[in-house]
mmCIF file of C-alpha atoms and ligand atoms in Angstrom:
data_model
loop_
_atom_site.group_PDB
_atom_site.id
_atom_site.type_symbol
_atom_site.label_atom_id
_atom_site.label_comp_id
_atom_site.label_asym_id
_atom_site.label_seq_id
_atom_site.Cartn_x
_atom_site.Cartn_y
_atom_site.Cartn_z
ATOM 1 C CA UNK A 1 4.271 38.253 10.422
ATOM 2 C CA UNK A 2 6.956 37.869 7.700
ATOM 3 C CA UNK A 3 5.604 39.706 3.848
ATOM 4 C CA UNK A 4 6.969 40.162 0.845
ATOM 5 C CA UNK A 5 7.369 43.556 -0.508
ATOM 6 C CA UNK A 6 8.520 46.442 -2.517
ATOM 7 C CA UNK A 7 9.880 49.606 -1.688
ATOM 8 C CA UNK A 8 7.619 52.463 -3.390
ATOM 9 C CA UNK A 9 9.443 55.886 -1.787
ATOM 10 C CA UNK A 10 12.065 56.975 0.679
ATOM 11 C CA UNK A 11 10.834 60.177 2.826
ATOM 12 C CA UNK A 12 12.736 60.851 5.713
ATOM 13 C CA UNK A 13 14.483 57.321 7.316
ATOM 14 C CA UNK A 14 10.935 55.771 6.127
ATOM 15 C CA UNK A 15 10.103 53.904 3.056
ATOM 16 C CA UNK A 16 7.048 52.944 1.781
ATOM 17 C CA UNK A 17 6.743 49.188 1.050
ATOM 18 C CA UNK A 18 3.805 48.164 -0.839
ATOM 19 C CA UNK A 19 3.001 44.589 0.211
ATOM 20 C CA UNK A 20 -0.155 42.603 -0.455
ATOM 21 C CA UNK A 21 -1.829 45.505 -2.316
ATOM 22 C CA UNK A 22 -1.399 47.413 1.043
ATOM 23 C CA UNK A 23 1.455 49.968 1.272
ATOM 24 C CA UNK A 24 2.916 50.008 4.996
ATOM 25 C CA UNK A 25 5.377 52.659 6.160
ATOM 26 C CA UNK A 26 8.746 50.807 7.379
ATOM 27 C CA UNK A 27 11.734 51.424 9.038
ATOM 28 C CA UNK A 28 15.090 49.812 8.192
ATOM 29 C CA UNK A 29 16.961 46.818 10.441
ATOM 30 C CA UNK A 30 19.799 48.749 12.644
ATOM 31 C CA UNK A 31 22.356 46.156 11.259
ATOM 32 C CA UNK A 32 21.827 47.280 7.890
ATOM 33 C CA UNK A 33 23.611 50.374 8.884
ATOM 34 C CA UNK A 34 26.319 48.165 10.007
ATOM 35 C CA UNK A 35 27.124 45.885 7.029
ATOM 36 C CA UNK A 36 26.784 49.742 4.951
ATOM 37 C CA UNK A 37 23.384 48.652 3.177
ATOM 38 C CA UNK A 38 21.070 51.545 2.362
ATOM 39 C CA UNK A 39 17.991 50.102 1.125
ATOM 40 C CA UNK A 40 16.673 51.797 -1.765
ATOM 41 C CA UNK A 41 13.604 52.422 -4.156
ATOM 42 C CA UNK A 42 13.196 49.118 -6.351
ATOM 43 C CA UNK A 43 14.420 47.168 -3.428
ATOM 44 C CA UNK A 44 12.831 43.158 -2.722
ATOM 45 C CA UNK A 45 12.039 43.215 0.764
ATOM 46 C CA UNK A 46 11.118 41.213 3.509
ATOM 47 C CA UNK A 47 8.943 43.377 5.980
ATOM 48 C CA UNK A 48 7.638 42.629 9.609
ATOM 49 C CA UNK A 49 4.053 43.836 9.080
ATOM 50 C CA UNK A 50 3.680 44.439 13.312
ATOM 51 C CA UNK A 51 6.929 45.885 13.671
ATOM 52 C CA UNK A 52 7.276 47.872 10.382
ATOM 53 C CA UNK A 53 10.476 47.207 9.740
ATOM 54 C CA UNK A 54 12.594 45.772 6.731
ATOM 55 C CA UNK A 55 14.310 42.923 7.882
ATOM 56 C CA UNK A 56 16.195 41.833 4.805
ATOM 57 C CA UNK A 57 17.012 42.889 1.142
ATOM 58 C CA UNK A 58 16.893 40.262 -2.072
ATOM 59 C CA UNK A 59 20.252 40.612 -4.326
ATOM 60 C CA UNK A 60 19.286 43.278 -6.603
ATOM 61 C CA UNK A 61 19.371 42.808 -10.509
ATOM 62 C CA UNK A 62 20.716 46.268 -11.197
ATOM 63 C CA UNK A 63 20.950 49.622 -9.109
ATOM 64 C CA UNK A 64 21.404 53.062 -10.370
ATOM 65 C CA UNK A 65 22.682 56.184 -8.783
ATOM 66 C CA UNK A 66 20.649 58.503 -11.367
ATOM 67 C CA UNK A 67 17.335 57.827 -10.645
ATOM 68 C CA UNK A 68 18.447 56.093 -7.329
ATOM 69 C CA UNK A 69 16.679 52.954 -7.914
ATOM 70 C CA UNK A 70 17.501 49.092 -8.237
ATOM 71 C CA UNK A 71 16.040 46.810 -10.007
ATOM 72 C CA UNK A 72 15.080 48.149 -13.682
ATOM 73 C CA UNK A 73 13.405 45.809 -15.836
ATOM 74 C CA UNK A 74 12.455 48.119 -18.809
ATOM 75 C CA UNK A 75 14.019 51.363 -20.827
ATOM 76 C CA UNK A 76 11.739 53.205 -22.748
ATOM 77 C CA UNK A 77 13.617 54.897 -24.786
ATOM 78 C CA UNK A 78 11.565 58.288 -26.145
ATOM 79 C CA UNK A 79 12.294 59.627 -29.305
ATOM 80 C CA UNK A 80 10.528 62.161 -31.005
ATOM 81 C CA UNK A 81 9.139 62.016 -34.654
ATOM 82 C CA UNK A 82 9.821 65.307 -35.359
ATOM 83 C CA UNK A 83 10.764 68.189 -33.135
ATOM 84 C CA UNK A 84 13.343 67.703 -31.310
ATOM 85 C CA UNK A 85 15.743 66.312 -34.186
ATOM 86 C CA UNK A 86 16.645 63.099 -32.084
ATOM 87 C CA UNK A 87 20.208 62.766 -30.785
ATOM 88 C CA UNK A 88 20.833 58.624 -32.362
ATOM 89 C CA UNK A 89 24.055 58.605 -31.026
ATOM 90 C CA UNK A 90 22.387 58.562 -27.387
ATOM 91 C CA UNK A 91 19.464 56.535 -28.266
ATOM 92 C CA UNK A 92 21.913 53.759 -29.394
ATOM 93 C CA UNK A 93 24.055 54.655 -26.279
ATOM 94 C CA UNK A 94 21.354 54.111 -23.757
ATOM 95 C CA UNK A 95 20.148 51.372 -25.721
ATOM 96 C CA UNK A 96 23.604 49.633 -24.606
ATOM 97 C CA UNK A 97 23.622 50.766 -21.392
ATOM 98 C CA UNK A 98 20.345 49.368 -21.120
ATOM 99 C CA UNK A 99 21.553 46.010 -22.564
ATOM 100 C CA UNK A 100 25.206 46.326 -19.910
ATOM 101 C CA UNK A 101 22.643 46.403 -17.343
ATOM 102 C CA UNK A 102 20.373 43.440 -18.077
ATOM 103 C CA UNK A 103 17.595 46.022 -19.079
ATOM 104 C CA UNK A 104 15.209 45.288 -21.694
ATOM 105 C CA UNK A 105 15.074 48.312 -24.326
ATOM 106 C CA UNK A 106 12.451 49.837 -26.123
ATOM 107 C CA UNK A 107 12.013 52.455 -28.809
ATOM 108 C CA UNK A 108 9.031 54.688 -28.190
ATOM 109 C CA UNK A 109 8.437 57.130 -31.508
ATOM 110 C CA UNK A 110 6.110 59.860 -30.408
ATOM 111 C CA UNK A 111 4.810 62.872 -31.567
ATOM 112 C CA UNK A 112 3.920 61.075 -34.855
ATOM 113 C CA UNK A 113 0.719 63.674 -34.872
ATOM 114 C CA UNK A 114 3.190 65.991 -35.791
ATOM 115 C CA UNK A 115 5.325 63.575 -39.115
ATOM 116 C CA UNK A 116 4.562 62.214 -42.253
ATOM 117 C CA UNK A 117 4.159 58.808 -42.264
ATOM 118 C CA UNK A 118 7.627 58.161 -43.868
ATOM 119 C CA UNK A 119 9.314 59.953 -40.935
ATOM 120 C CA UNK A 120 7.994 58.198 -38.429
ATOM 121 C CA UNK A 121 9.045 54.984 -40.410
ATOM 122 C CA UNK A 122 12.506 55.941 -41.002
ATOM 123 C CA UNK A 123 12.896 55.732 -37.264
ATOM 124 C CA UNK A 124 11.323 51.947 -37.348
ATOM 125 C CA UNK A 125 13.574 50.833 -40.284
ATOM 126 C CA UNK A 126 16.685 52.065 -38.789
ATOM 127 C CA UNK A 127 15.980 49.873 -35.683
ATOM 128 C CA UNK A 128 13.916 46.919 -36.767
ATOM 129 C CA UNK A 129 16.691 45.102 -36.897
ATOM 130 C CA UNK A 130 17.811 45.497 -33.785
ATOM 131 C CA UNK A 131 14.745 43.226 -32.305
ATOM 132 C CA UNK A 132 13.706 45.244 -29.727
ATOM 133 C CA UNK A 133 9.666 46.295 -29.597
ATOM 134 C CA UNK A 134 9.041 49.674 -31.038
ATOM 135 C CA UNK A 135 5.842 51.365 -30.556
ATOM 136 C CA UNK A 136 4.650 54.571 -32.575
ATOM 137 C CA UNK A 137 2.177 56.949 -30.477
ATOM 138 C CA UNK A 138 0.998 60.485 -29.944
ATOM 139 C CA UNK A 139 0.564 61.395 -26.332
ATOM 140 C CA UNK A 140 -1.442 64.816 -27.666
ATOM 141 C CA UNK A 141 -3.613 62.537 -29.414
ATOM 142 C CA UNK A 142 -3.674 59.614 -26.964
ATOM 143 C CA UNK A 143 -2.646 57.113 -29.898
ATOM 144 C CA UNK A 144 -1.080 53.862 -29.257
ATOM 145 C CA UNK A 145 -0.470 54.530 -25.091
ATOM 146 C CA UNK A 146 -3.287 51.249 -24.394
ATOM 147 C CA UNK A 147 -0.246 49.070 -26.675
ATOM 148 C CA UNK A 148 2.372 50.430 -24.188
ATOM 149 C CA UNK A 149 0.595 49.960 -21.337
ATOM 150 C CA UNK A 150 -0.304 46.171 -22.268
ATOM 151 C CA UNK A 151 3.804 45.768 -23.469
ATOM 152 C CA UNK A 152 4.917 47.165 -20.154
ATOM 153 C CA UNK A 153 2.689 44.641 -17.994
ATOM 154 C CA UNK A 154 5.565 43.437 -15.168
ATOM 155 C CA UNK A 155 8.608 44.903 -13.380
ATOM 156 C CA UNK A 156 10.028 48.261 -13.190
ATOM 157 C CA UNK A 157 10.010 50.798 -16.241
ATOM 158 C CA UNK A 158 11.990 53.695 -16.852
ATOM 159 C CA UNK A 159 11.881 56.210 -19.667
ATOM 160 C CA UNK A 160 14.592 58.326 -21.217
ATOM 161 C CA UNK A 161 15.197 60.130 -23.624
ATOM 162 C CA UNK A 162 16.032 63.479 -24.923
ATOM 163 C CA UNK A 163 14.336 67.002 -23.357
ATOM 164 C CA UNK A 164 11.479 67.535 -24.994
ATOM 165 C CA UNK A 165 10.385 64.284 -26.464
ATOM 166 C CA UNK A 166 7.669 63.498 -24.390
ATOM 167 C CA UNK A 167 8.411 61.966 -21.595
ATOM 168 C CA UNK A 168 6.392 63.439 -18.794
ATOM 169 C CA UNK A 169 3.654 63.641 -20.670
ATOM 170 C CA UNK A 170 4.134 60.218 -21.725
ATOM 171 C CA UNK A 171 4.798 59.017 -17.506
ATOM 172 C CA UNK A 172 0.849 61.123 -16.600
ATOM 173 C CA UNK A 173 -0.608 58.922 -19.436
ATOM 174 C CA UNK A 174 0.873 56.103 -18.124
ATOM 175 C CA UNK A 175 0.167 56.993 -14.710
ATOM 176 C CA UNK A 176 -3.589 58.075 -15.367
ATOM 177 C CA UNK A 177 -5.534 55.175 -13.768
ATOM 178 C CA UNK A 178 -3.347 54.999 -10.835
ATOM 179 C CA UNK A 179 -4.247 56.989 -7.230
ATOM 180 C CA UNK A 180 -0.833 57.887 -7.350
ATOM 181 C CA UNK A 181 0.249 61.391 -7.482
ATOM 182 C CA UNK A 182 3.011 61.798 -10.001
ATOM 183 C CA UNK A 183 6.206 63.867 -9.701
ATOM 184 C CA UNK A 184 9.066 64.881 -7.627
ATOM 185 C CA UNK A 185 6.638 64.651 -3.923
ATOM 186 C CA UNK A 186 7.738 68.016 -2.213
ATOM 187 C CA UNK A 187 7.711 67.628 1.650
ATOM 188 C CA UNK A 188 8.121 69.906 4.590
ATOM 189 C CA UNK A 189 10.926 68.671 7.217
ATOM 190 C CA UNK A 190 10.957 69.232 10.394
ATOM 191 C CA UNK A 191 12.480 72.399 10.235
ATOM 192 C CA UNK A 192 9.605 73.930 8.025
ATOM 193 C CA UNK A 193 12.123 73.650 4.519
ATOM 194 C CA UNK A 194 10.643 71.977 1.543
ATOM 195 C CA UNK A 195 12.406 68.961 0.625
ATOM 196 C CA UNK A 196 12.733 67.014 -2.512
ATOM 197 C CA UNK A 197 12.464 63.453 -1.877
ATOM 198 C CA UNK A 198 14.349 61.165 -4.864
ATOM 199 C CA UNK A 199 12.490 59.332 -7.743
ATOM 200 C CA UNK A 200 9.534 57.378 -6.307
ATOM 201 C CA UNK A 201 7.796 54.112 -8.304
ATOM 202 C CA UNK A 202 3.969 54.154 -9.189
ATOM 203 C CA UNK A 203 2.300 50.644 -9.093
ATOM 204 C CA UNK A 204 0.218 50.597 -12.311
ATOM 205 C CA UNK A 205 -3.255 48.649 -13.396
ATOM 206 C CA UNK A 206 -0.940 46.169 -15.198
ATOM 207 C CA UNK A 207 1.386 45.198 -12.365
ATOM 208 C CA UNK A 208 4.065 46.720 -13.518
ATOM 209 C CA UNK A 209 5.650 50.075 -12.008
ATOM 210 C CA UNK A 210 6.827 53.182 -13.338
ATOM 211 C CA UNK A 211 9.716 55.001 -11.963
ATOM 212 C CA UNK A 212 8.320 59.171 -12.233
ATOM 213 C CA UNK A 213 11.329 60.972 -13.101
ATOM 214 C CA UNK A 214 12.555 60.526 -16.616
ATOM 215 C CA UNK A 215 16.537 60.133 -17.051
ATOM 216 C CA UNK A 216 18.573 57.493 -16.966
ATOM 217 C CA UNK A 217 22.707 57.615 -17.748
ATOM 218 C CA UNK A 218 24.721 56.459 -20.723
ATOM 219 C CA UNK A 219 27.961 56.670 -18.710
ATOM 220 C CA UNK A 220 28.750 52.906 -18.393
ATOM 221 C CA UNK A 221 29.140 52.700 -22.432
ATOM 222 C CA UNK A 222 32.254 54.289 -21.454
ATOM 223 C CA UNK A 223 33.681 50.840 -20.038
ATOM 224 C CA UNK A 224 32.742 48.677 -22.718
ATOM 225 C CA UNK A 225 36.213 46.937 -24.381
ATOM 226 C CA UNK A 226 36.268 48.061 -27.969
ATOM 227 C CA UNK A 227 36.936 44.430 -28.969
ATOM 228 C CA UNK A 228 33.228 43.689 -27.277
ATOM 229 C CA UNK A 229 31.629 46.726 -28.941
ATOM 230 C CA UNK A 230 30.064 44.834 -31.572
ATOM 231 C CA UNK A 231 27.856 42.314 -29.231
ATOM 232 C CA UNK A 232 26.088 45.302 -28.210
ATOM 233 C CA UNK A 233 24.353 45.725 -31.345
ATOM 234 C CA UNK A 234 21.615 43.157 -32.166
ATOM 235 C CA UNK A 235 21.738 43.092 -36.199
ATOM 236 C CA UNK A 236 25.638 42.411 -35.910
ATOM 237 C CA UNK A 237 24.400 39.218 -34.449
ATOM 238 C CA UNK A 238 24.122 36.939 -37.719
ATOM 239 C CA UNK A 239 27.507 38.149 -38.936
ATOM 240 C CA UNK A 240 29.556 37.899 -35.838
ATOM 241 C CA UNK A 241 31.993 35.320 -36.021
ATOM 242 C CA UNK A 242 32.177 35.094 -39.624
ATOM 243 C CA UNK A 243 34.790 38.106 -40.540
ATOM 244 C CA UNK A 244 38.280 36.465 -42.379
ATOM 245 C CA UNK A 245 39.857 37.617 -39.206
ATOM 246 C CA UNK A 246 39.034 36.307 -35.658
ATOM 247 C CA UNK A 247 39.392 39.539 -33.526
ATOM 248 C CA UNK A 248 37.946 41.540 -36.433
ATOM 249 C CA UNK A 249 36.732 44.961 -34.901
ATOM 250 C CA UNK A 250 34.841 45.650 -38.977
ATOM 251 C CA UNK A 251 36.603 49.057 -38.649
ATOM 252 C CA UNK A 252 39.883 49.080 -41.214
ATOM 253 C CA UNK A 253 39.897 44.634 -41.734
ATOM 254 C CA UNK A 254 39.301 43.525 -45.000
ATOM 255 C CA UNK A 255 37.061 40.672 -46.105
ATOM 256 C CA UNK A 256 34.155 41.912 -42.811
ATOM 257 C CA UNK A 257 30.760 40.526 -43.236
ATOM 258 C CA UNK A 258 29.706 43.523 -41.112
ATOM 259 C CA UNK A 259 31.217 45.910 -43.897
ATOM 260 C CA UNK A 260 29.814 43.515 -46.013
ATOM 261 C CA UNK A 261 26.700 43.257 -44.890
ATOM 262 C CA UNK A 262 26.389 47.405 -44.662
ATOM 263 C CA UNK A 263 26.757 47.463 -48.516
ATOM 264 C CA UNK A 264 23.989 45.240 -49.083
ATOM 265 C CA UNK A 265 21.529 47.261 -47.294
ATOM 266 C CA UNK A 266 21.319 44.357 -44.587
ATOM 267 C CA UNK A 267 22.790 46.877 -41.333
ATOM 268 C CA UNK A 268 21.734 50.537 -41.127
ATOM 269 C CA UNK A 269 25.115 52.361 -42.817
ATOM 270 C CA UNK A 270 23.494 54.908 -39.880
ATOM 271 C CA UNK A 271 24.280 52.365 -37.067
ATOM 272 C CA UNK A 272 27.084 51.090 -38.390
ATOM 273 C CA UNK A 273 28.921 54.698 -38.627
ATOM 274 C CA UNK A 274 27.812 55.335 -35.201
ATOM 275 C CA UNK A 275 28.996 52.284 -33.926
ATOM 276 C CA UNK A 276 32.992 53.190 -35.407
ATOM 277 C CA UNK A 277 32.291 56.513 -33.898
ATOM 278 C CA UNK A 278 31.694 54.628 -30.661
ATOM 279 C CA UNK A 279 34.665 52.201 -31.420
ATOM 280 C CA UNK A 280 36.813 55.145 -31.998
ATOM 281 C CA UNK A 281 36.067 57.140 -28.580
ATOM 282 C CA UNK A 282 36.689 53.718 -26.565
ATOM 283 C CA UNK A 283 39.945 53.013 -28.644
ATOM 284 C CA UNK A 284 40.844 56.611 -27.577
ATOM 285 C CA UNK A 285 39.670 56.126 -23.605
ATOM 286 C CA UNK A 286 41.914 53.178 -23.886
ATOM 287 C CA UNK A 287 45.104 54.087 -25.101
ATOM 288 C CA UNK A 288 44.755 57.083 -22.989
ATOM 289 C CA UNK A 289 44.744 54.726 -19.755
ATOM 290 C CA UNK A 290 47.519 52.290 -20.991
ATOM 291 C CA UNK A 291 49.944 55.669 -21.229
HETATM 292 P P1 GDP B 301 10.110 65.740 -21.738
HETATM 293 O O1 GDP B 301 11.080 66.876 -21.653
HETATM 294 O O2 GDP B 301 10.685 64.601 -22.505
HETATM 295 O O3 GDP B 301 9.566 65.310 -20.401
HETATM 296 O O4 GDP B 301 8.864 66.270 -22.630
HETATM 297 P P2 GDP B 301 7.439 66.838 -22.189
HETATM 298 O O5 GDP B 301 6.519 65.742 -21.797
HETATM 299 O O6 GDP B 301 7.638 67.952 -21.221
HETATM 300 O O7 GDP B 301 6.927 67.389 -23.597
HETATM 301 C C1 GDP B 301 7.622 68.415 -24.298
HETATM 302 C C2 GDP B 301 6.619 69.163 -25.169
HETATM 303 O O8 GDP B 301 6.128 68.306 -26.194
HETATM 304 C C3 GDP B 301 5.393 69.654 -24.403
HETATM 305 O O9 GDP B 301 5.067 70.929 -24.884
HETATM 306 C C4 GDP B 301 4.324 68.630 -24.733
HETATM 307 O O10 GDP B 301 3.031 69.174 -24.668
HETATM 308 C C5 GDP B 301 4.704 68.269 -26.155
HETATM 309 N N1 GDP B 301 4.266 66.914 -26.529
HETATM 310 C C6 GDP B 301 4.388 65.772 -25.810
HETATM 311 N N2 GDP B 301 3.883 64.717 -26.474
HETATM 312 C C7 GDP B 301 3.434 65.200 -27.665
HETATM 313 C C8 GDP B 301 2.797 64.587 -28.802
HETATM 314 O O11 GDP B 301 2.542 63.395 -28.886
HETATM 315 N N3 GDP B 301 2.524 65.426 -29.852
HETATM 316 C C9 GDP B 301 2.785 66.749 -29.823
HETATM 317 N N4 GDP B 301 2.472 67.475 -30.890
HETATM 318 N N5 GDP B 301 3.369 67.350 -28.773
HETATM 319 C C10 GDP B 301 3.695 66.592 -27.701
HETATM 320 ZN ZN1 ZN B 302 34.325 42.355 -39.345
#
């Protein structure tokens, strides 16, 4: 019989596929070795429940080399109220390599046991108007997680985020009403070595499922044409189009509504110098290649 499925974990040639609620250990078609398809964590399948085996692979939305998984729906990005001093130039970078990769990002402020209520909002006004949900919580004090949990309710999260904001605290909490155990699964091969299978994906209460490493790279930012820099941030969105000249990058041009629109408080000036930071390292990368 012919399922549906997704593919959970990879230990060992095998991968877990959980299908119908039930998760059934599978082996991969032979011909996928031919046409050089690995399947992967994330994967769409179509299993043969009496044979075990994957017998074909939907077009995936996305895949990622680092955590080795296809299909990401969601990027929680974790930032930290206070302690560590968050890094914004790679929250706003992963927020557009989220965006490159069809990925829905989010802005998750925790540790706001340990802020003032003005430093936790200075984090909220200097993305609100972006668009994008952002959720304030305290995974010491368990505050706001039930919000999360009812945001993230389909497809396949990942969090990132600096070291030391919170994140695997953040994935247990997330992970608490699940069987599931949580973490890099250590295994012993036949040899008697301990082996480190890759990222695995926990099926939570809500339907959706929660990759259980933390990390996720920035690196495709790095490919973005300067000219398209700008459609990469949300709040430039109003003014684009309107600048006196047509291929205005609202670095050095006069008469920019993006400039303009910095001055009146309307755009973060914080996003806005980050973003000619940005402009300025691609500008680089590029004349660099054309030499
Ligand atoms: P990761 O490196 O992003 O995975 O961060 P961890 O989950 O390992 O957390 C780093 C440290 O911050 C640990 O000592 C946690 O106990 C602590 N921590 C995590 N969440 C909170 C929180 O909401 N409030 C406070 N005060 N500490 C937290
Ligand atoms: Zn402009």
């Amino acid at each position: 019989m012919k399922y549906e499925g997704i593919i959970l974990r990879q230990i060992s040639g095998f991968y877990d596929v959980l299908s119908d609620e039930d998760v059934i250990q599978c082996k991969a078609r032979g011909i996928f070795r031919k046409e050089k398809i690995t399947p992967m964590v994330g994967d769409k399948v179509t299993i043969d429940r009496d044979e075990k085996i994957i017998i074909s692979i939907s077009n995936r939305k996305n895949q990622f080399k680092r955590p080795l998984v296809s299909n990401i729906e969601h990027l929680g990005i974790v930032i930290a109220a206070k302690d560590p001093v968050p890094d914004h130039l790679l929250i706003d970078k992963l927020i557009m390599s989220a965006l490159i990769n069809k990925i829905t990002p989010s802005l998750v402020i925790n540790k706001t046991d340990l802020a003032s209520k003005e430093e936790s909002e200075r984090f909220e006004n200097e993305y609100q108007n972006t668009g994008y949900s952002i959720f304030k919580i305290s995974c010491k004090e368990q505050i706001g997680i039930n919000d999360l949990k009812e945001f993230y309710s389909d497809g396949i999260i990942c969090l990132a985020g600096q070291s030391g904001v919170g994140k695997s605290s953040l994935i247990n909490l997330l992970c608490a009403d699940t069987s599931q155990q949580v973490g890099e699964l250590s295994i012993r091969n036949a040899t008697g070595k301990h082996t480190t299978t890759h990222a695995q994906i926990v099926p939570l209460p809500t339907g959706a499922m929660l990759i259980d490493t933390p990390g996720f790279s920035s690196i495709d930012v790095e490919d973005i044409a300067p000219q398209r820099l700008h459609y990469y941030y949300a709040e430039f969105d109003p003014y684009l189009g309107h600048c006196h000249f047509d291929d205005c990058m609202h670095d050095f041009e006069p008469k920019c509504v993006i400039k303009k629109a910095v001055n009146d408080g309307k755009v973060p000036s914080t996003r806005y110098e980050r973003y000619v930071s940005i402009l300025r390292s691609l500008q680089d990368k590029k004349g660099r290649n054309i030499r």
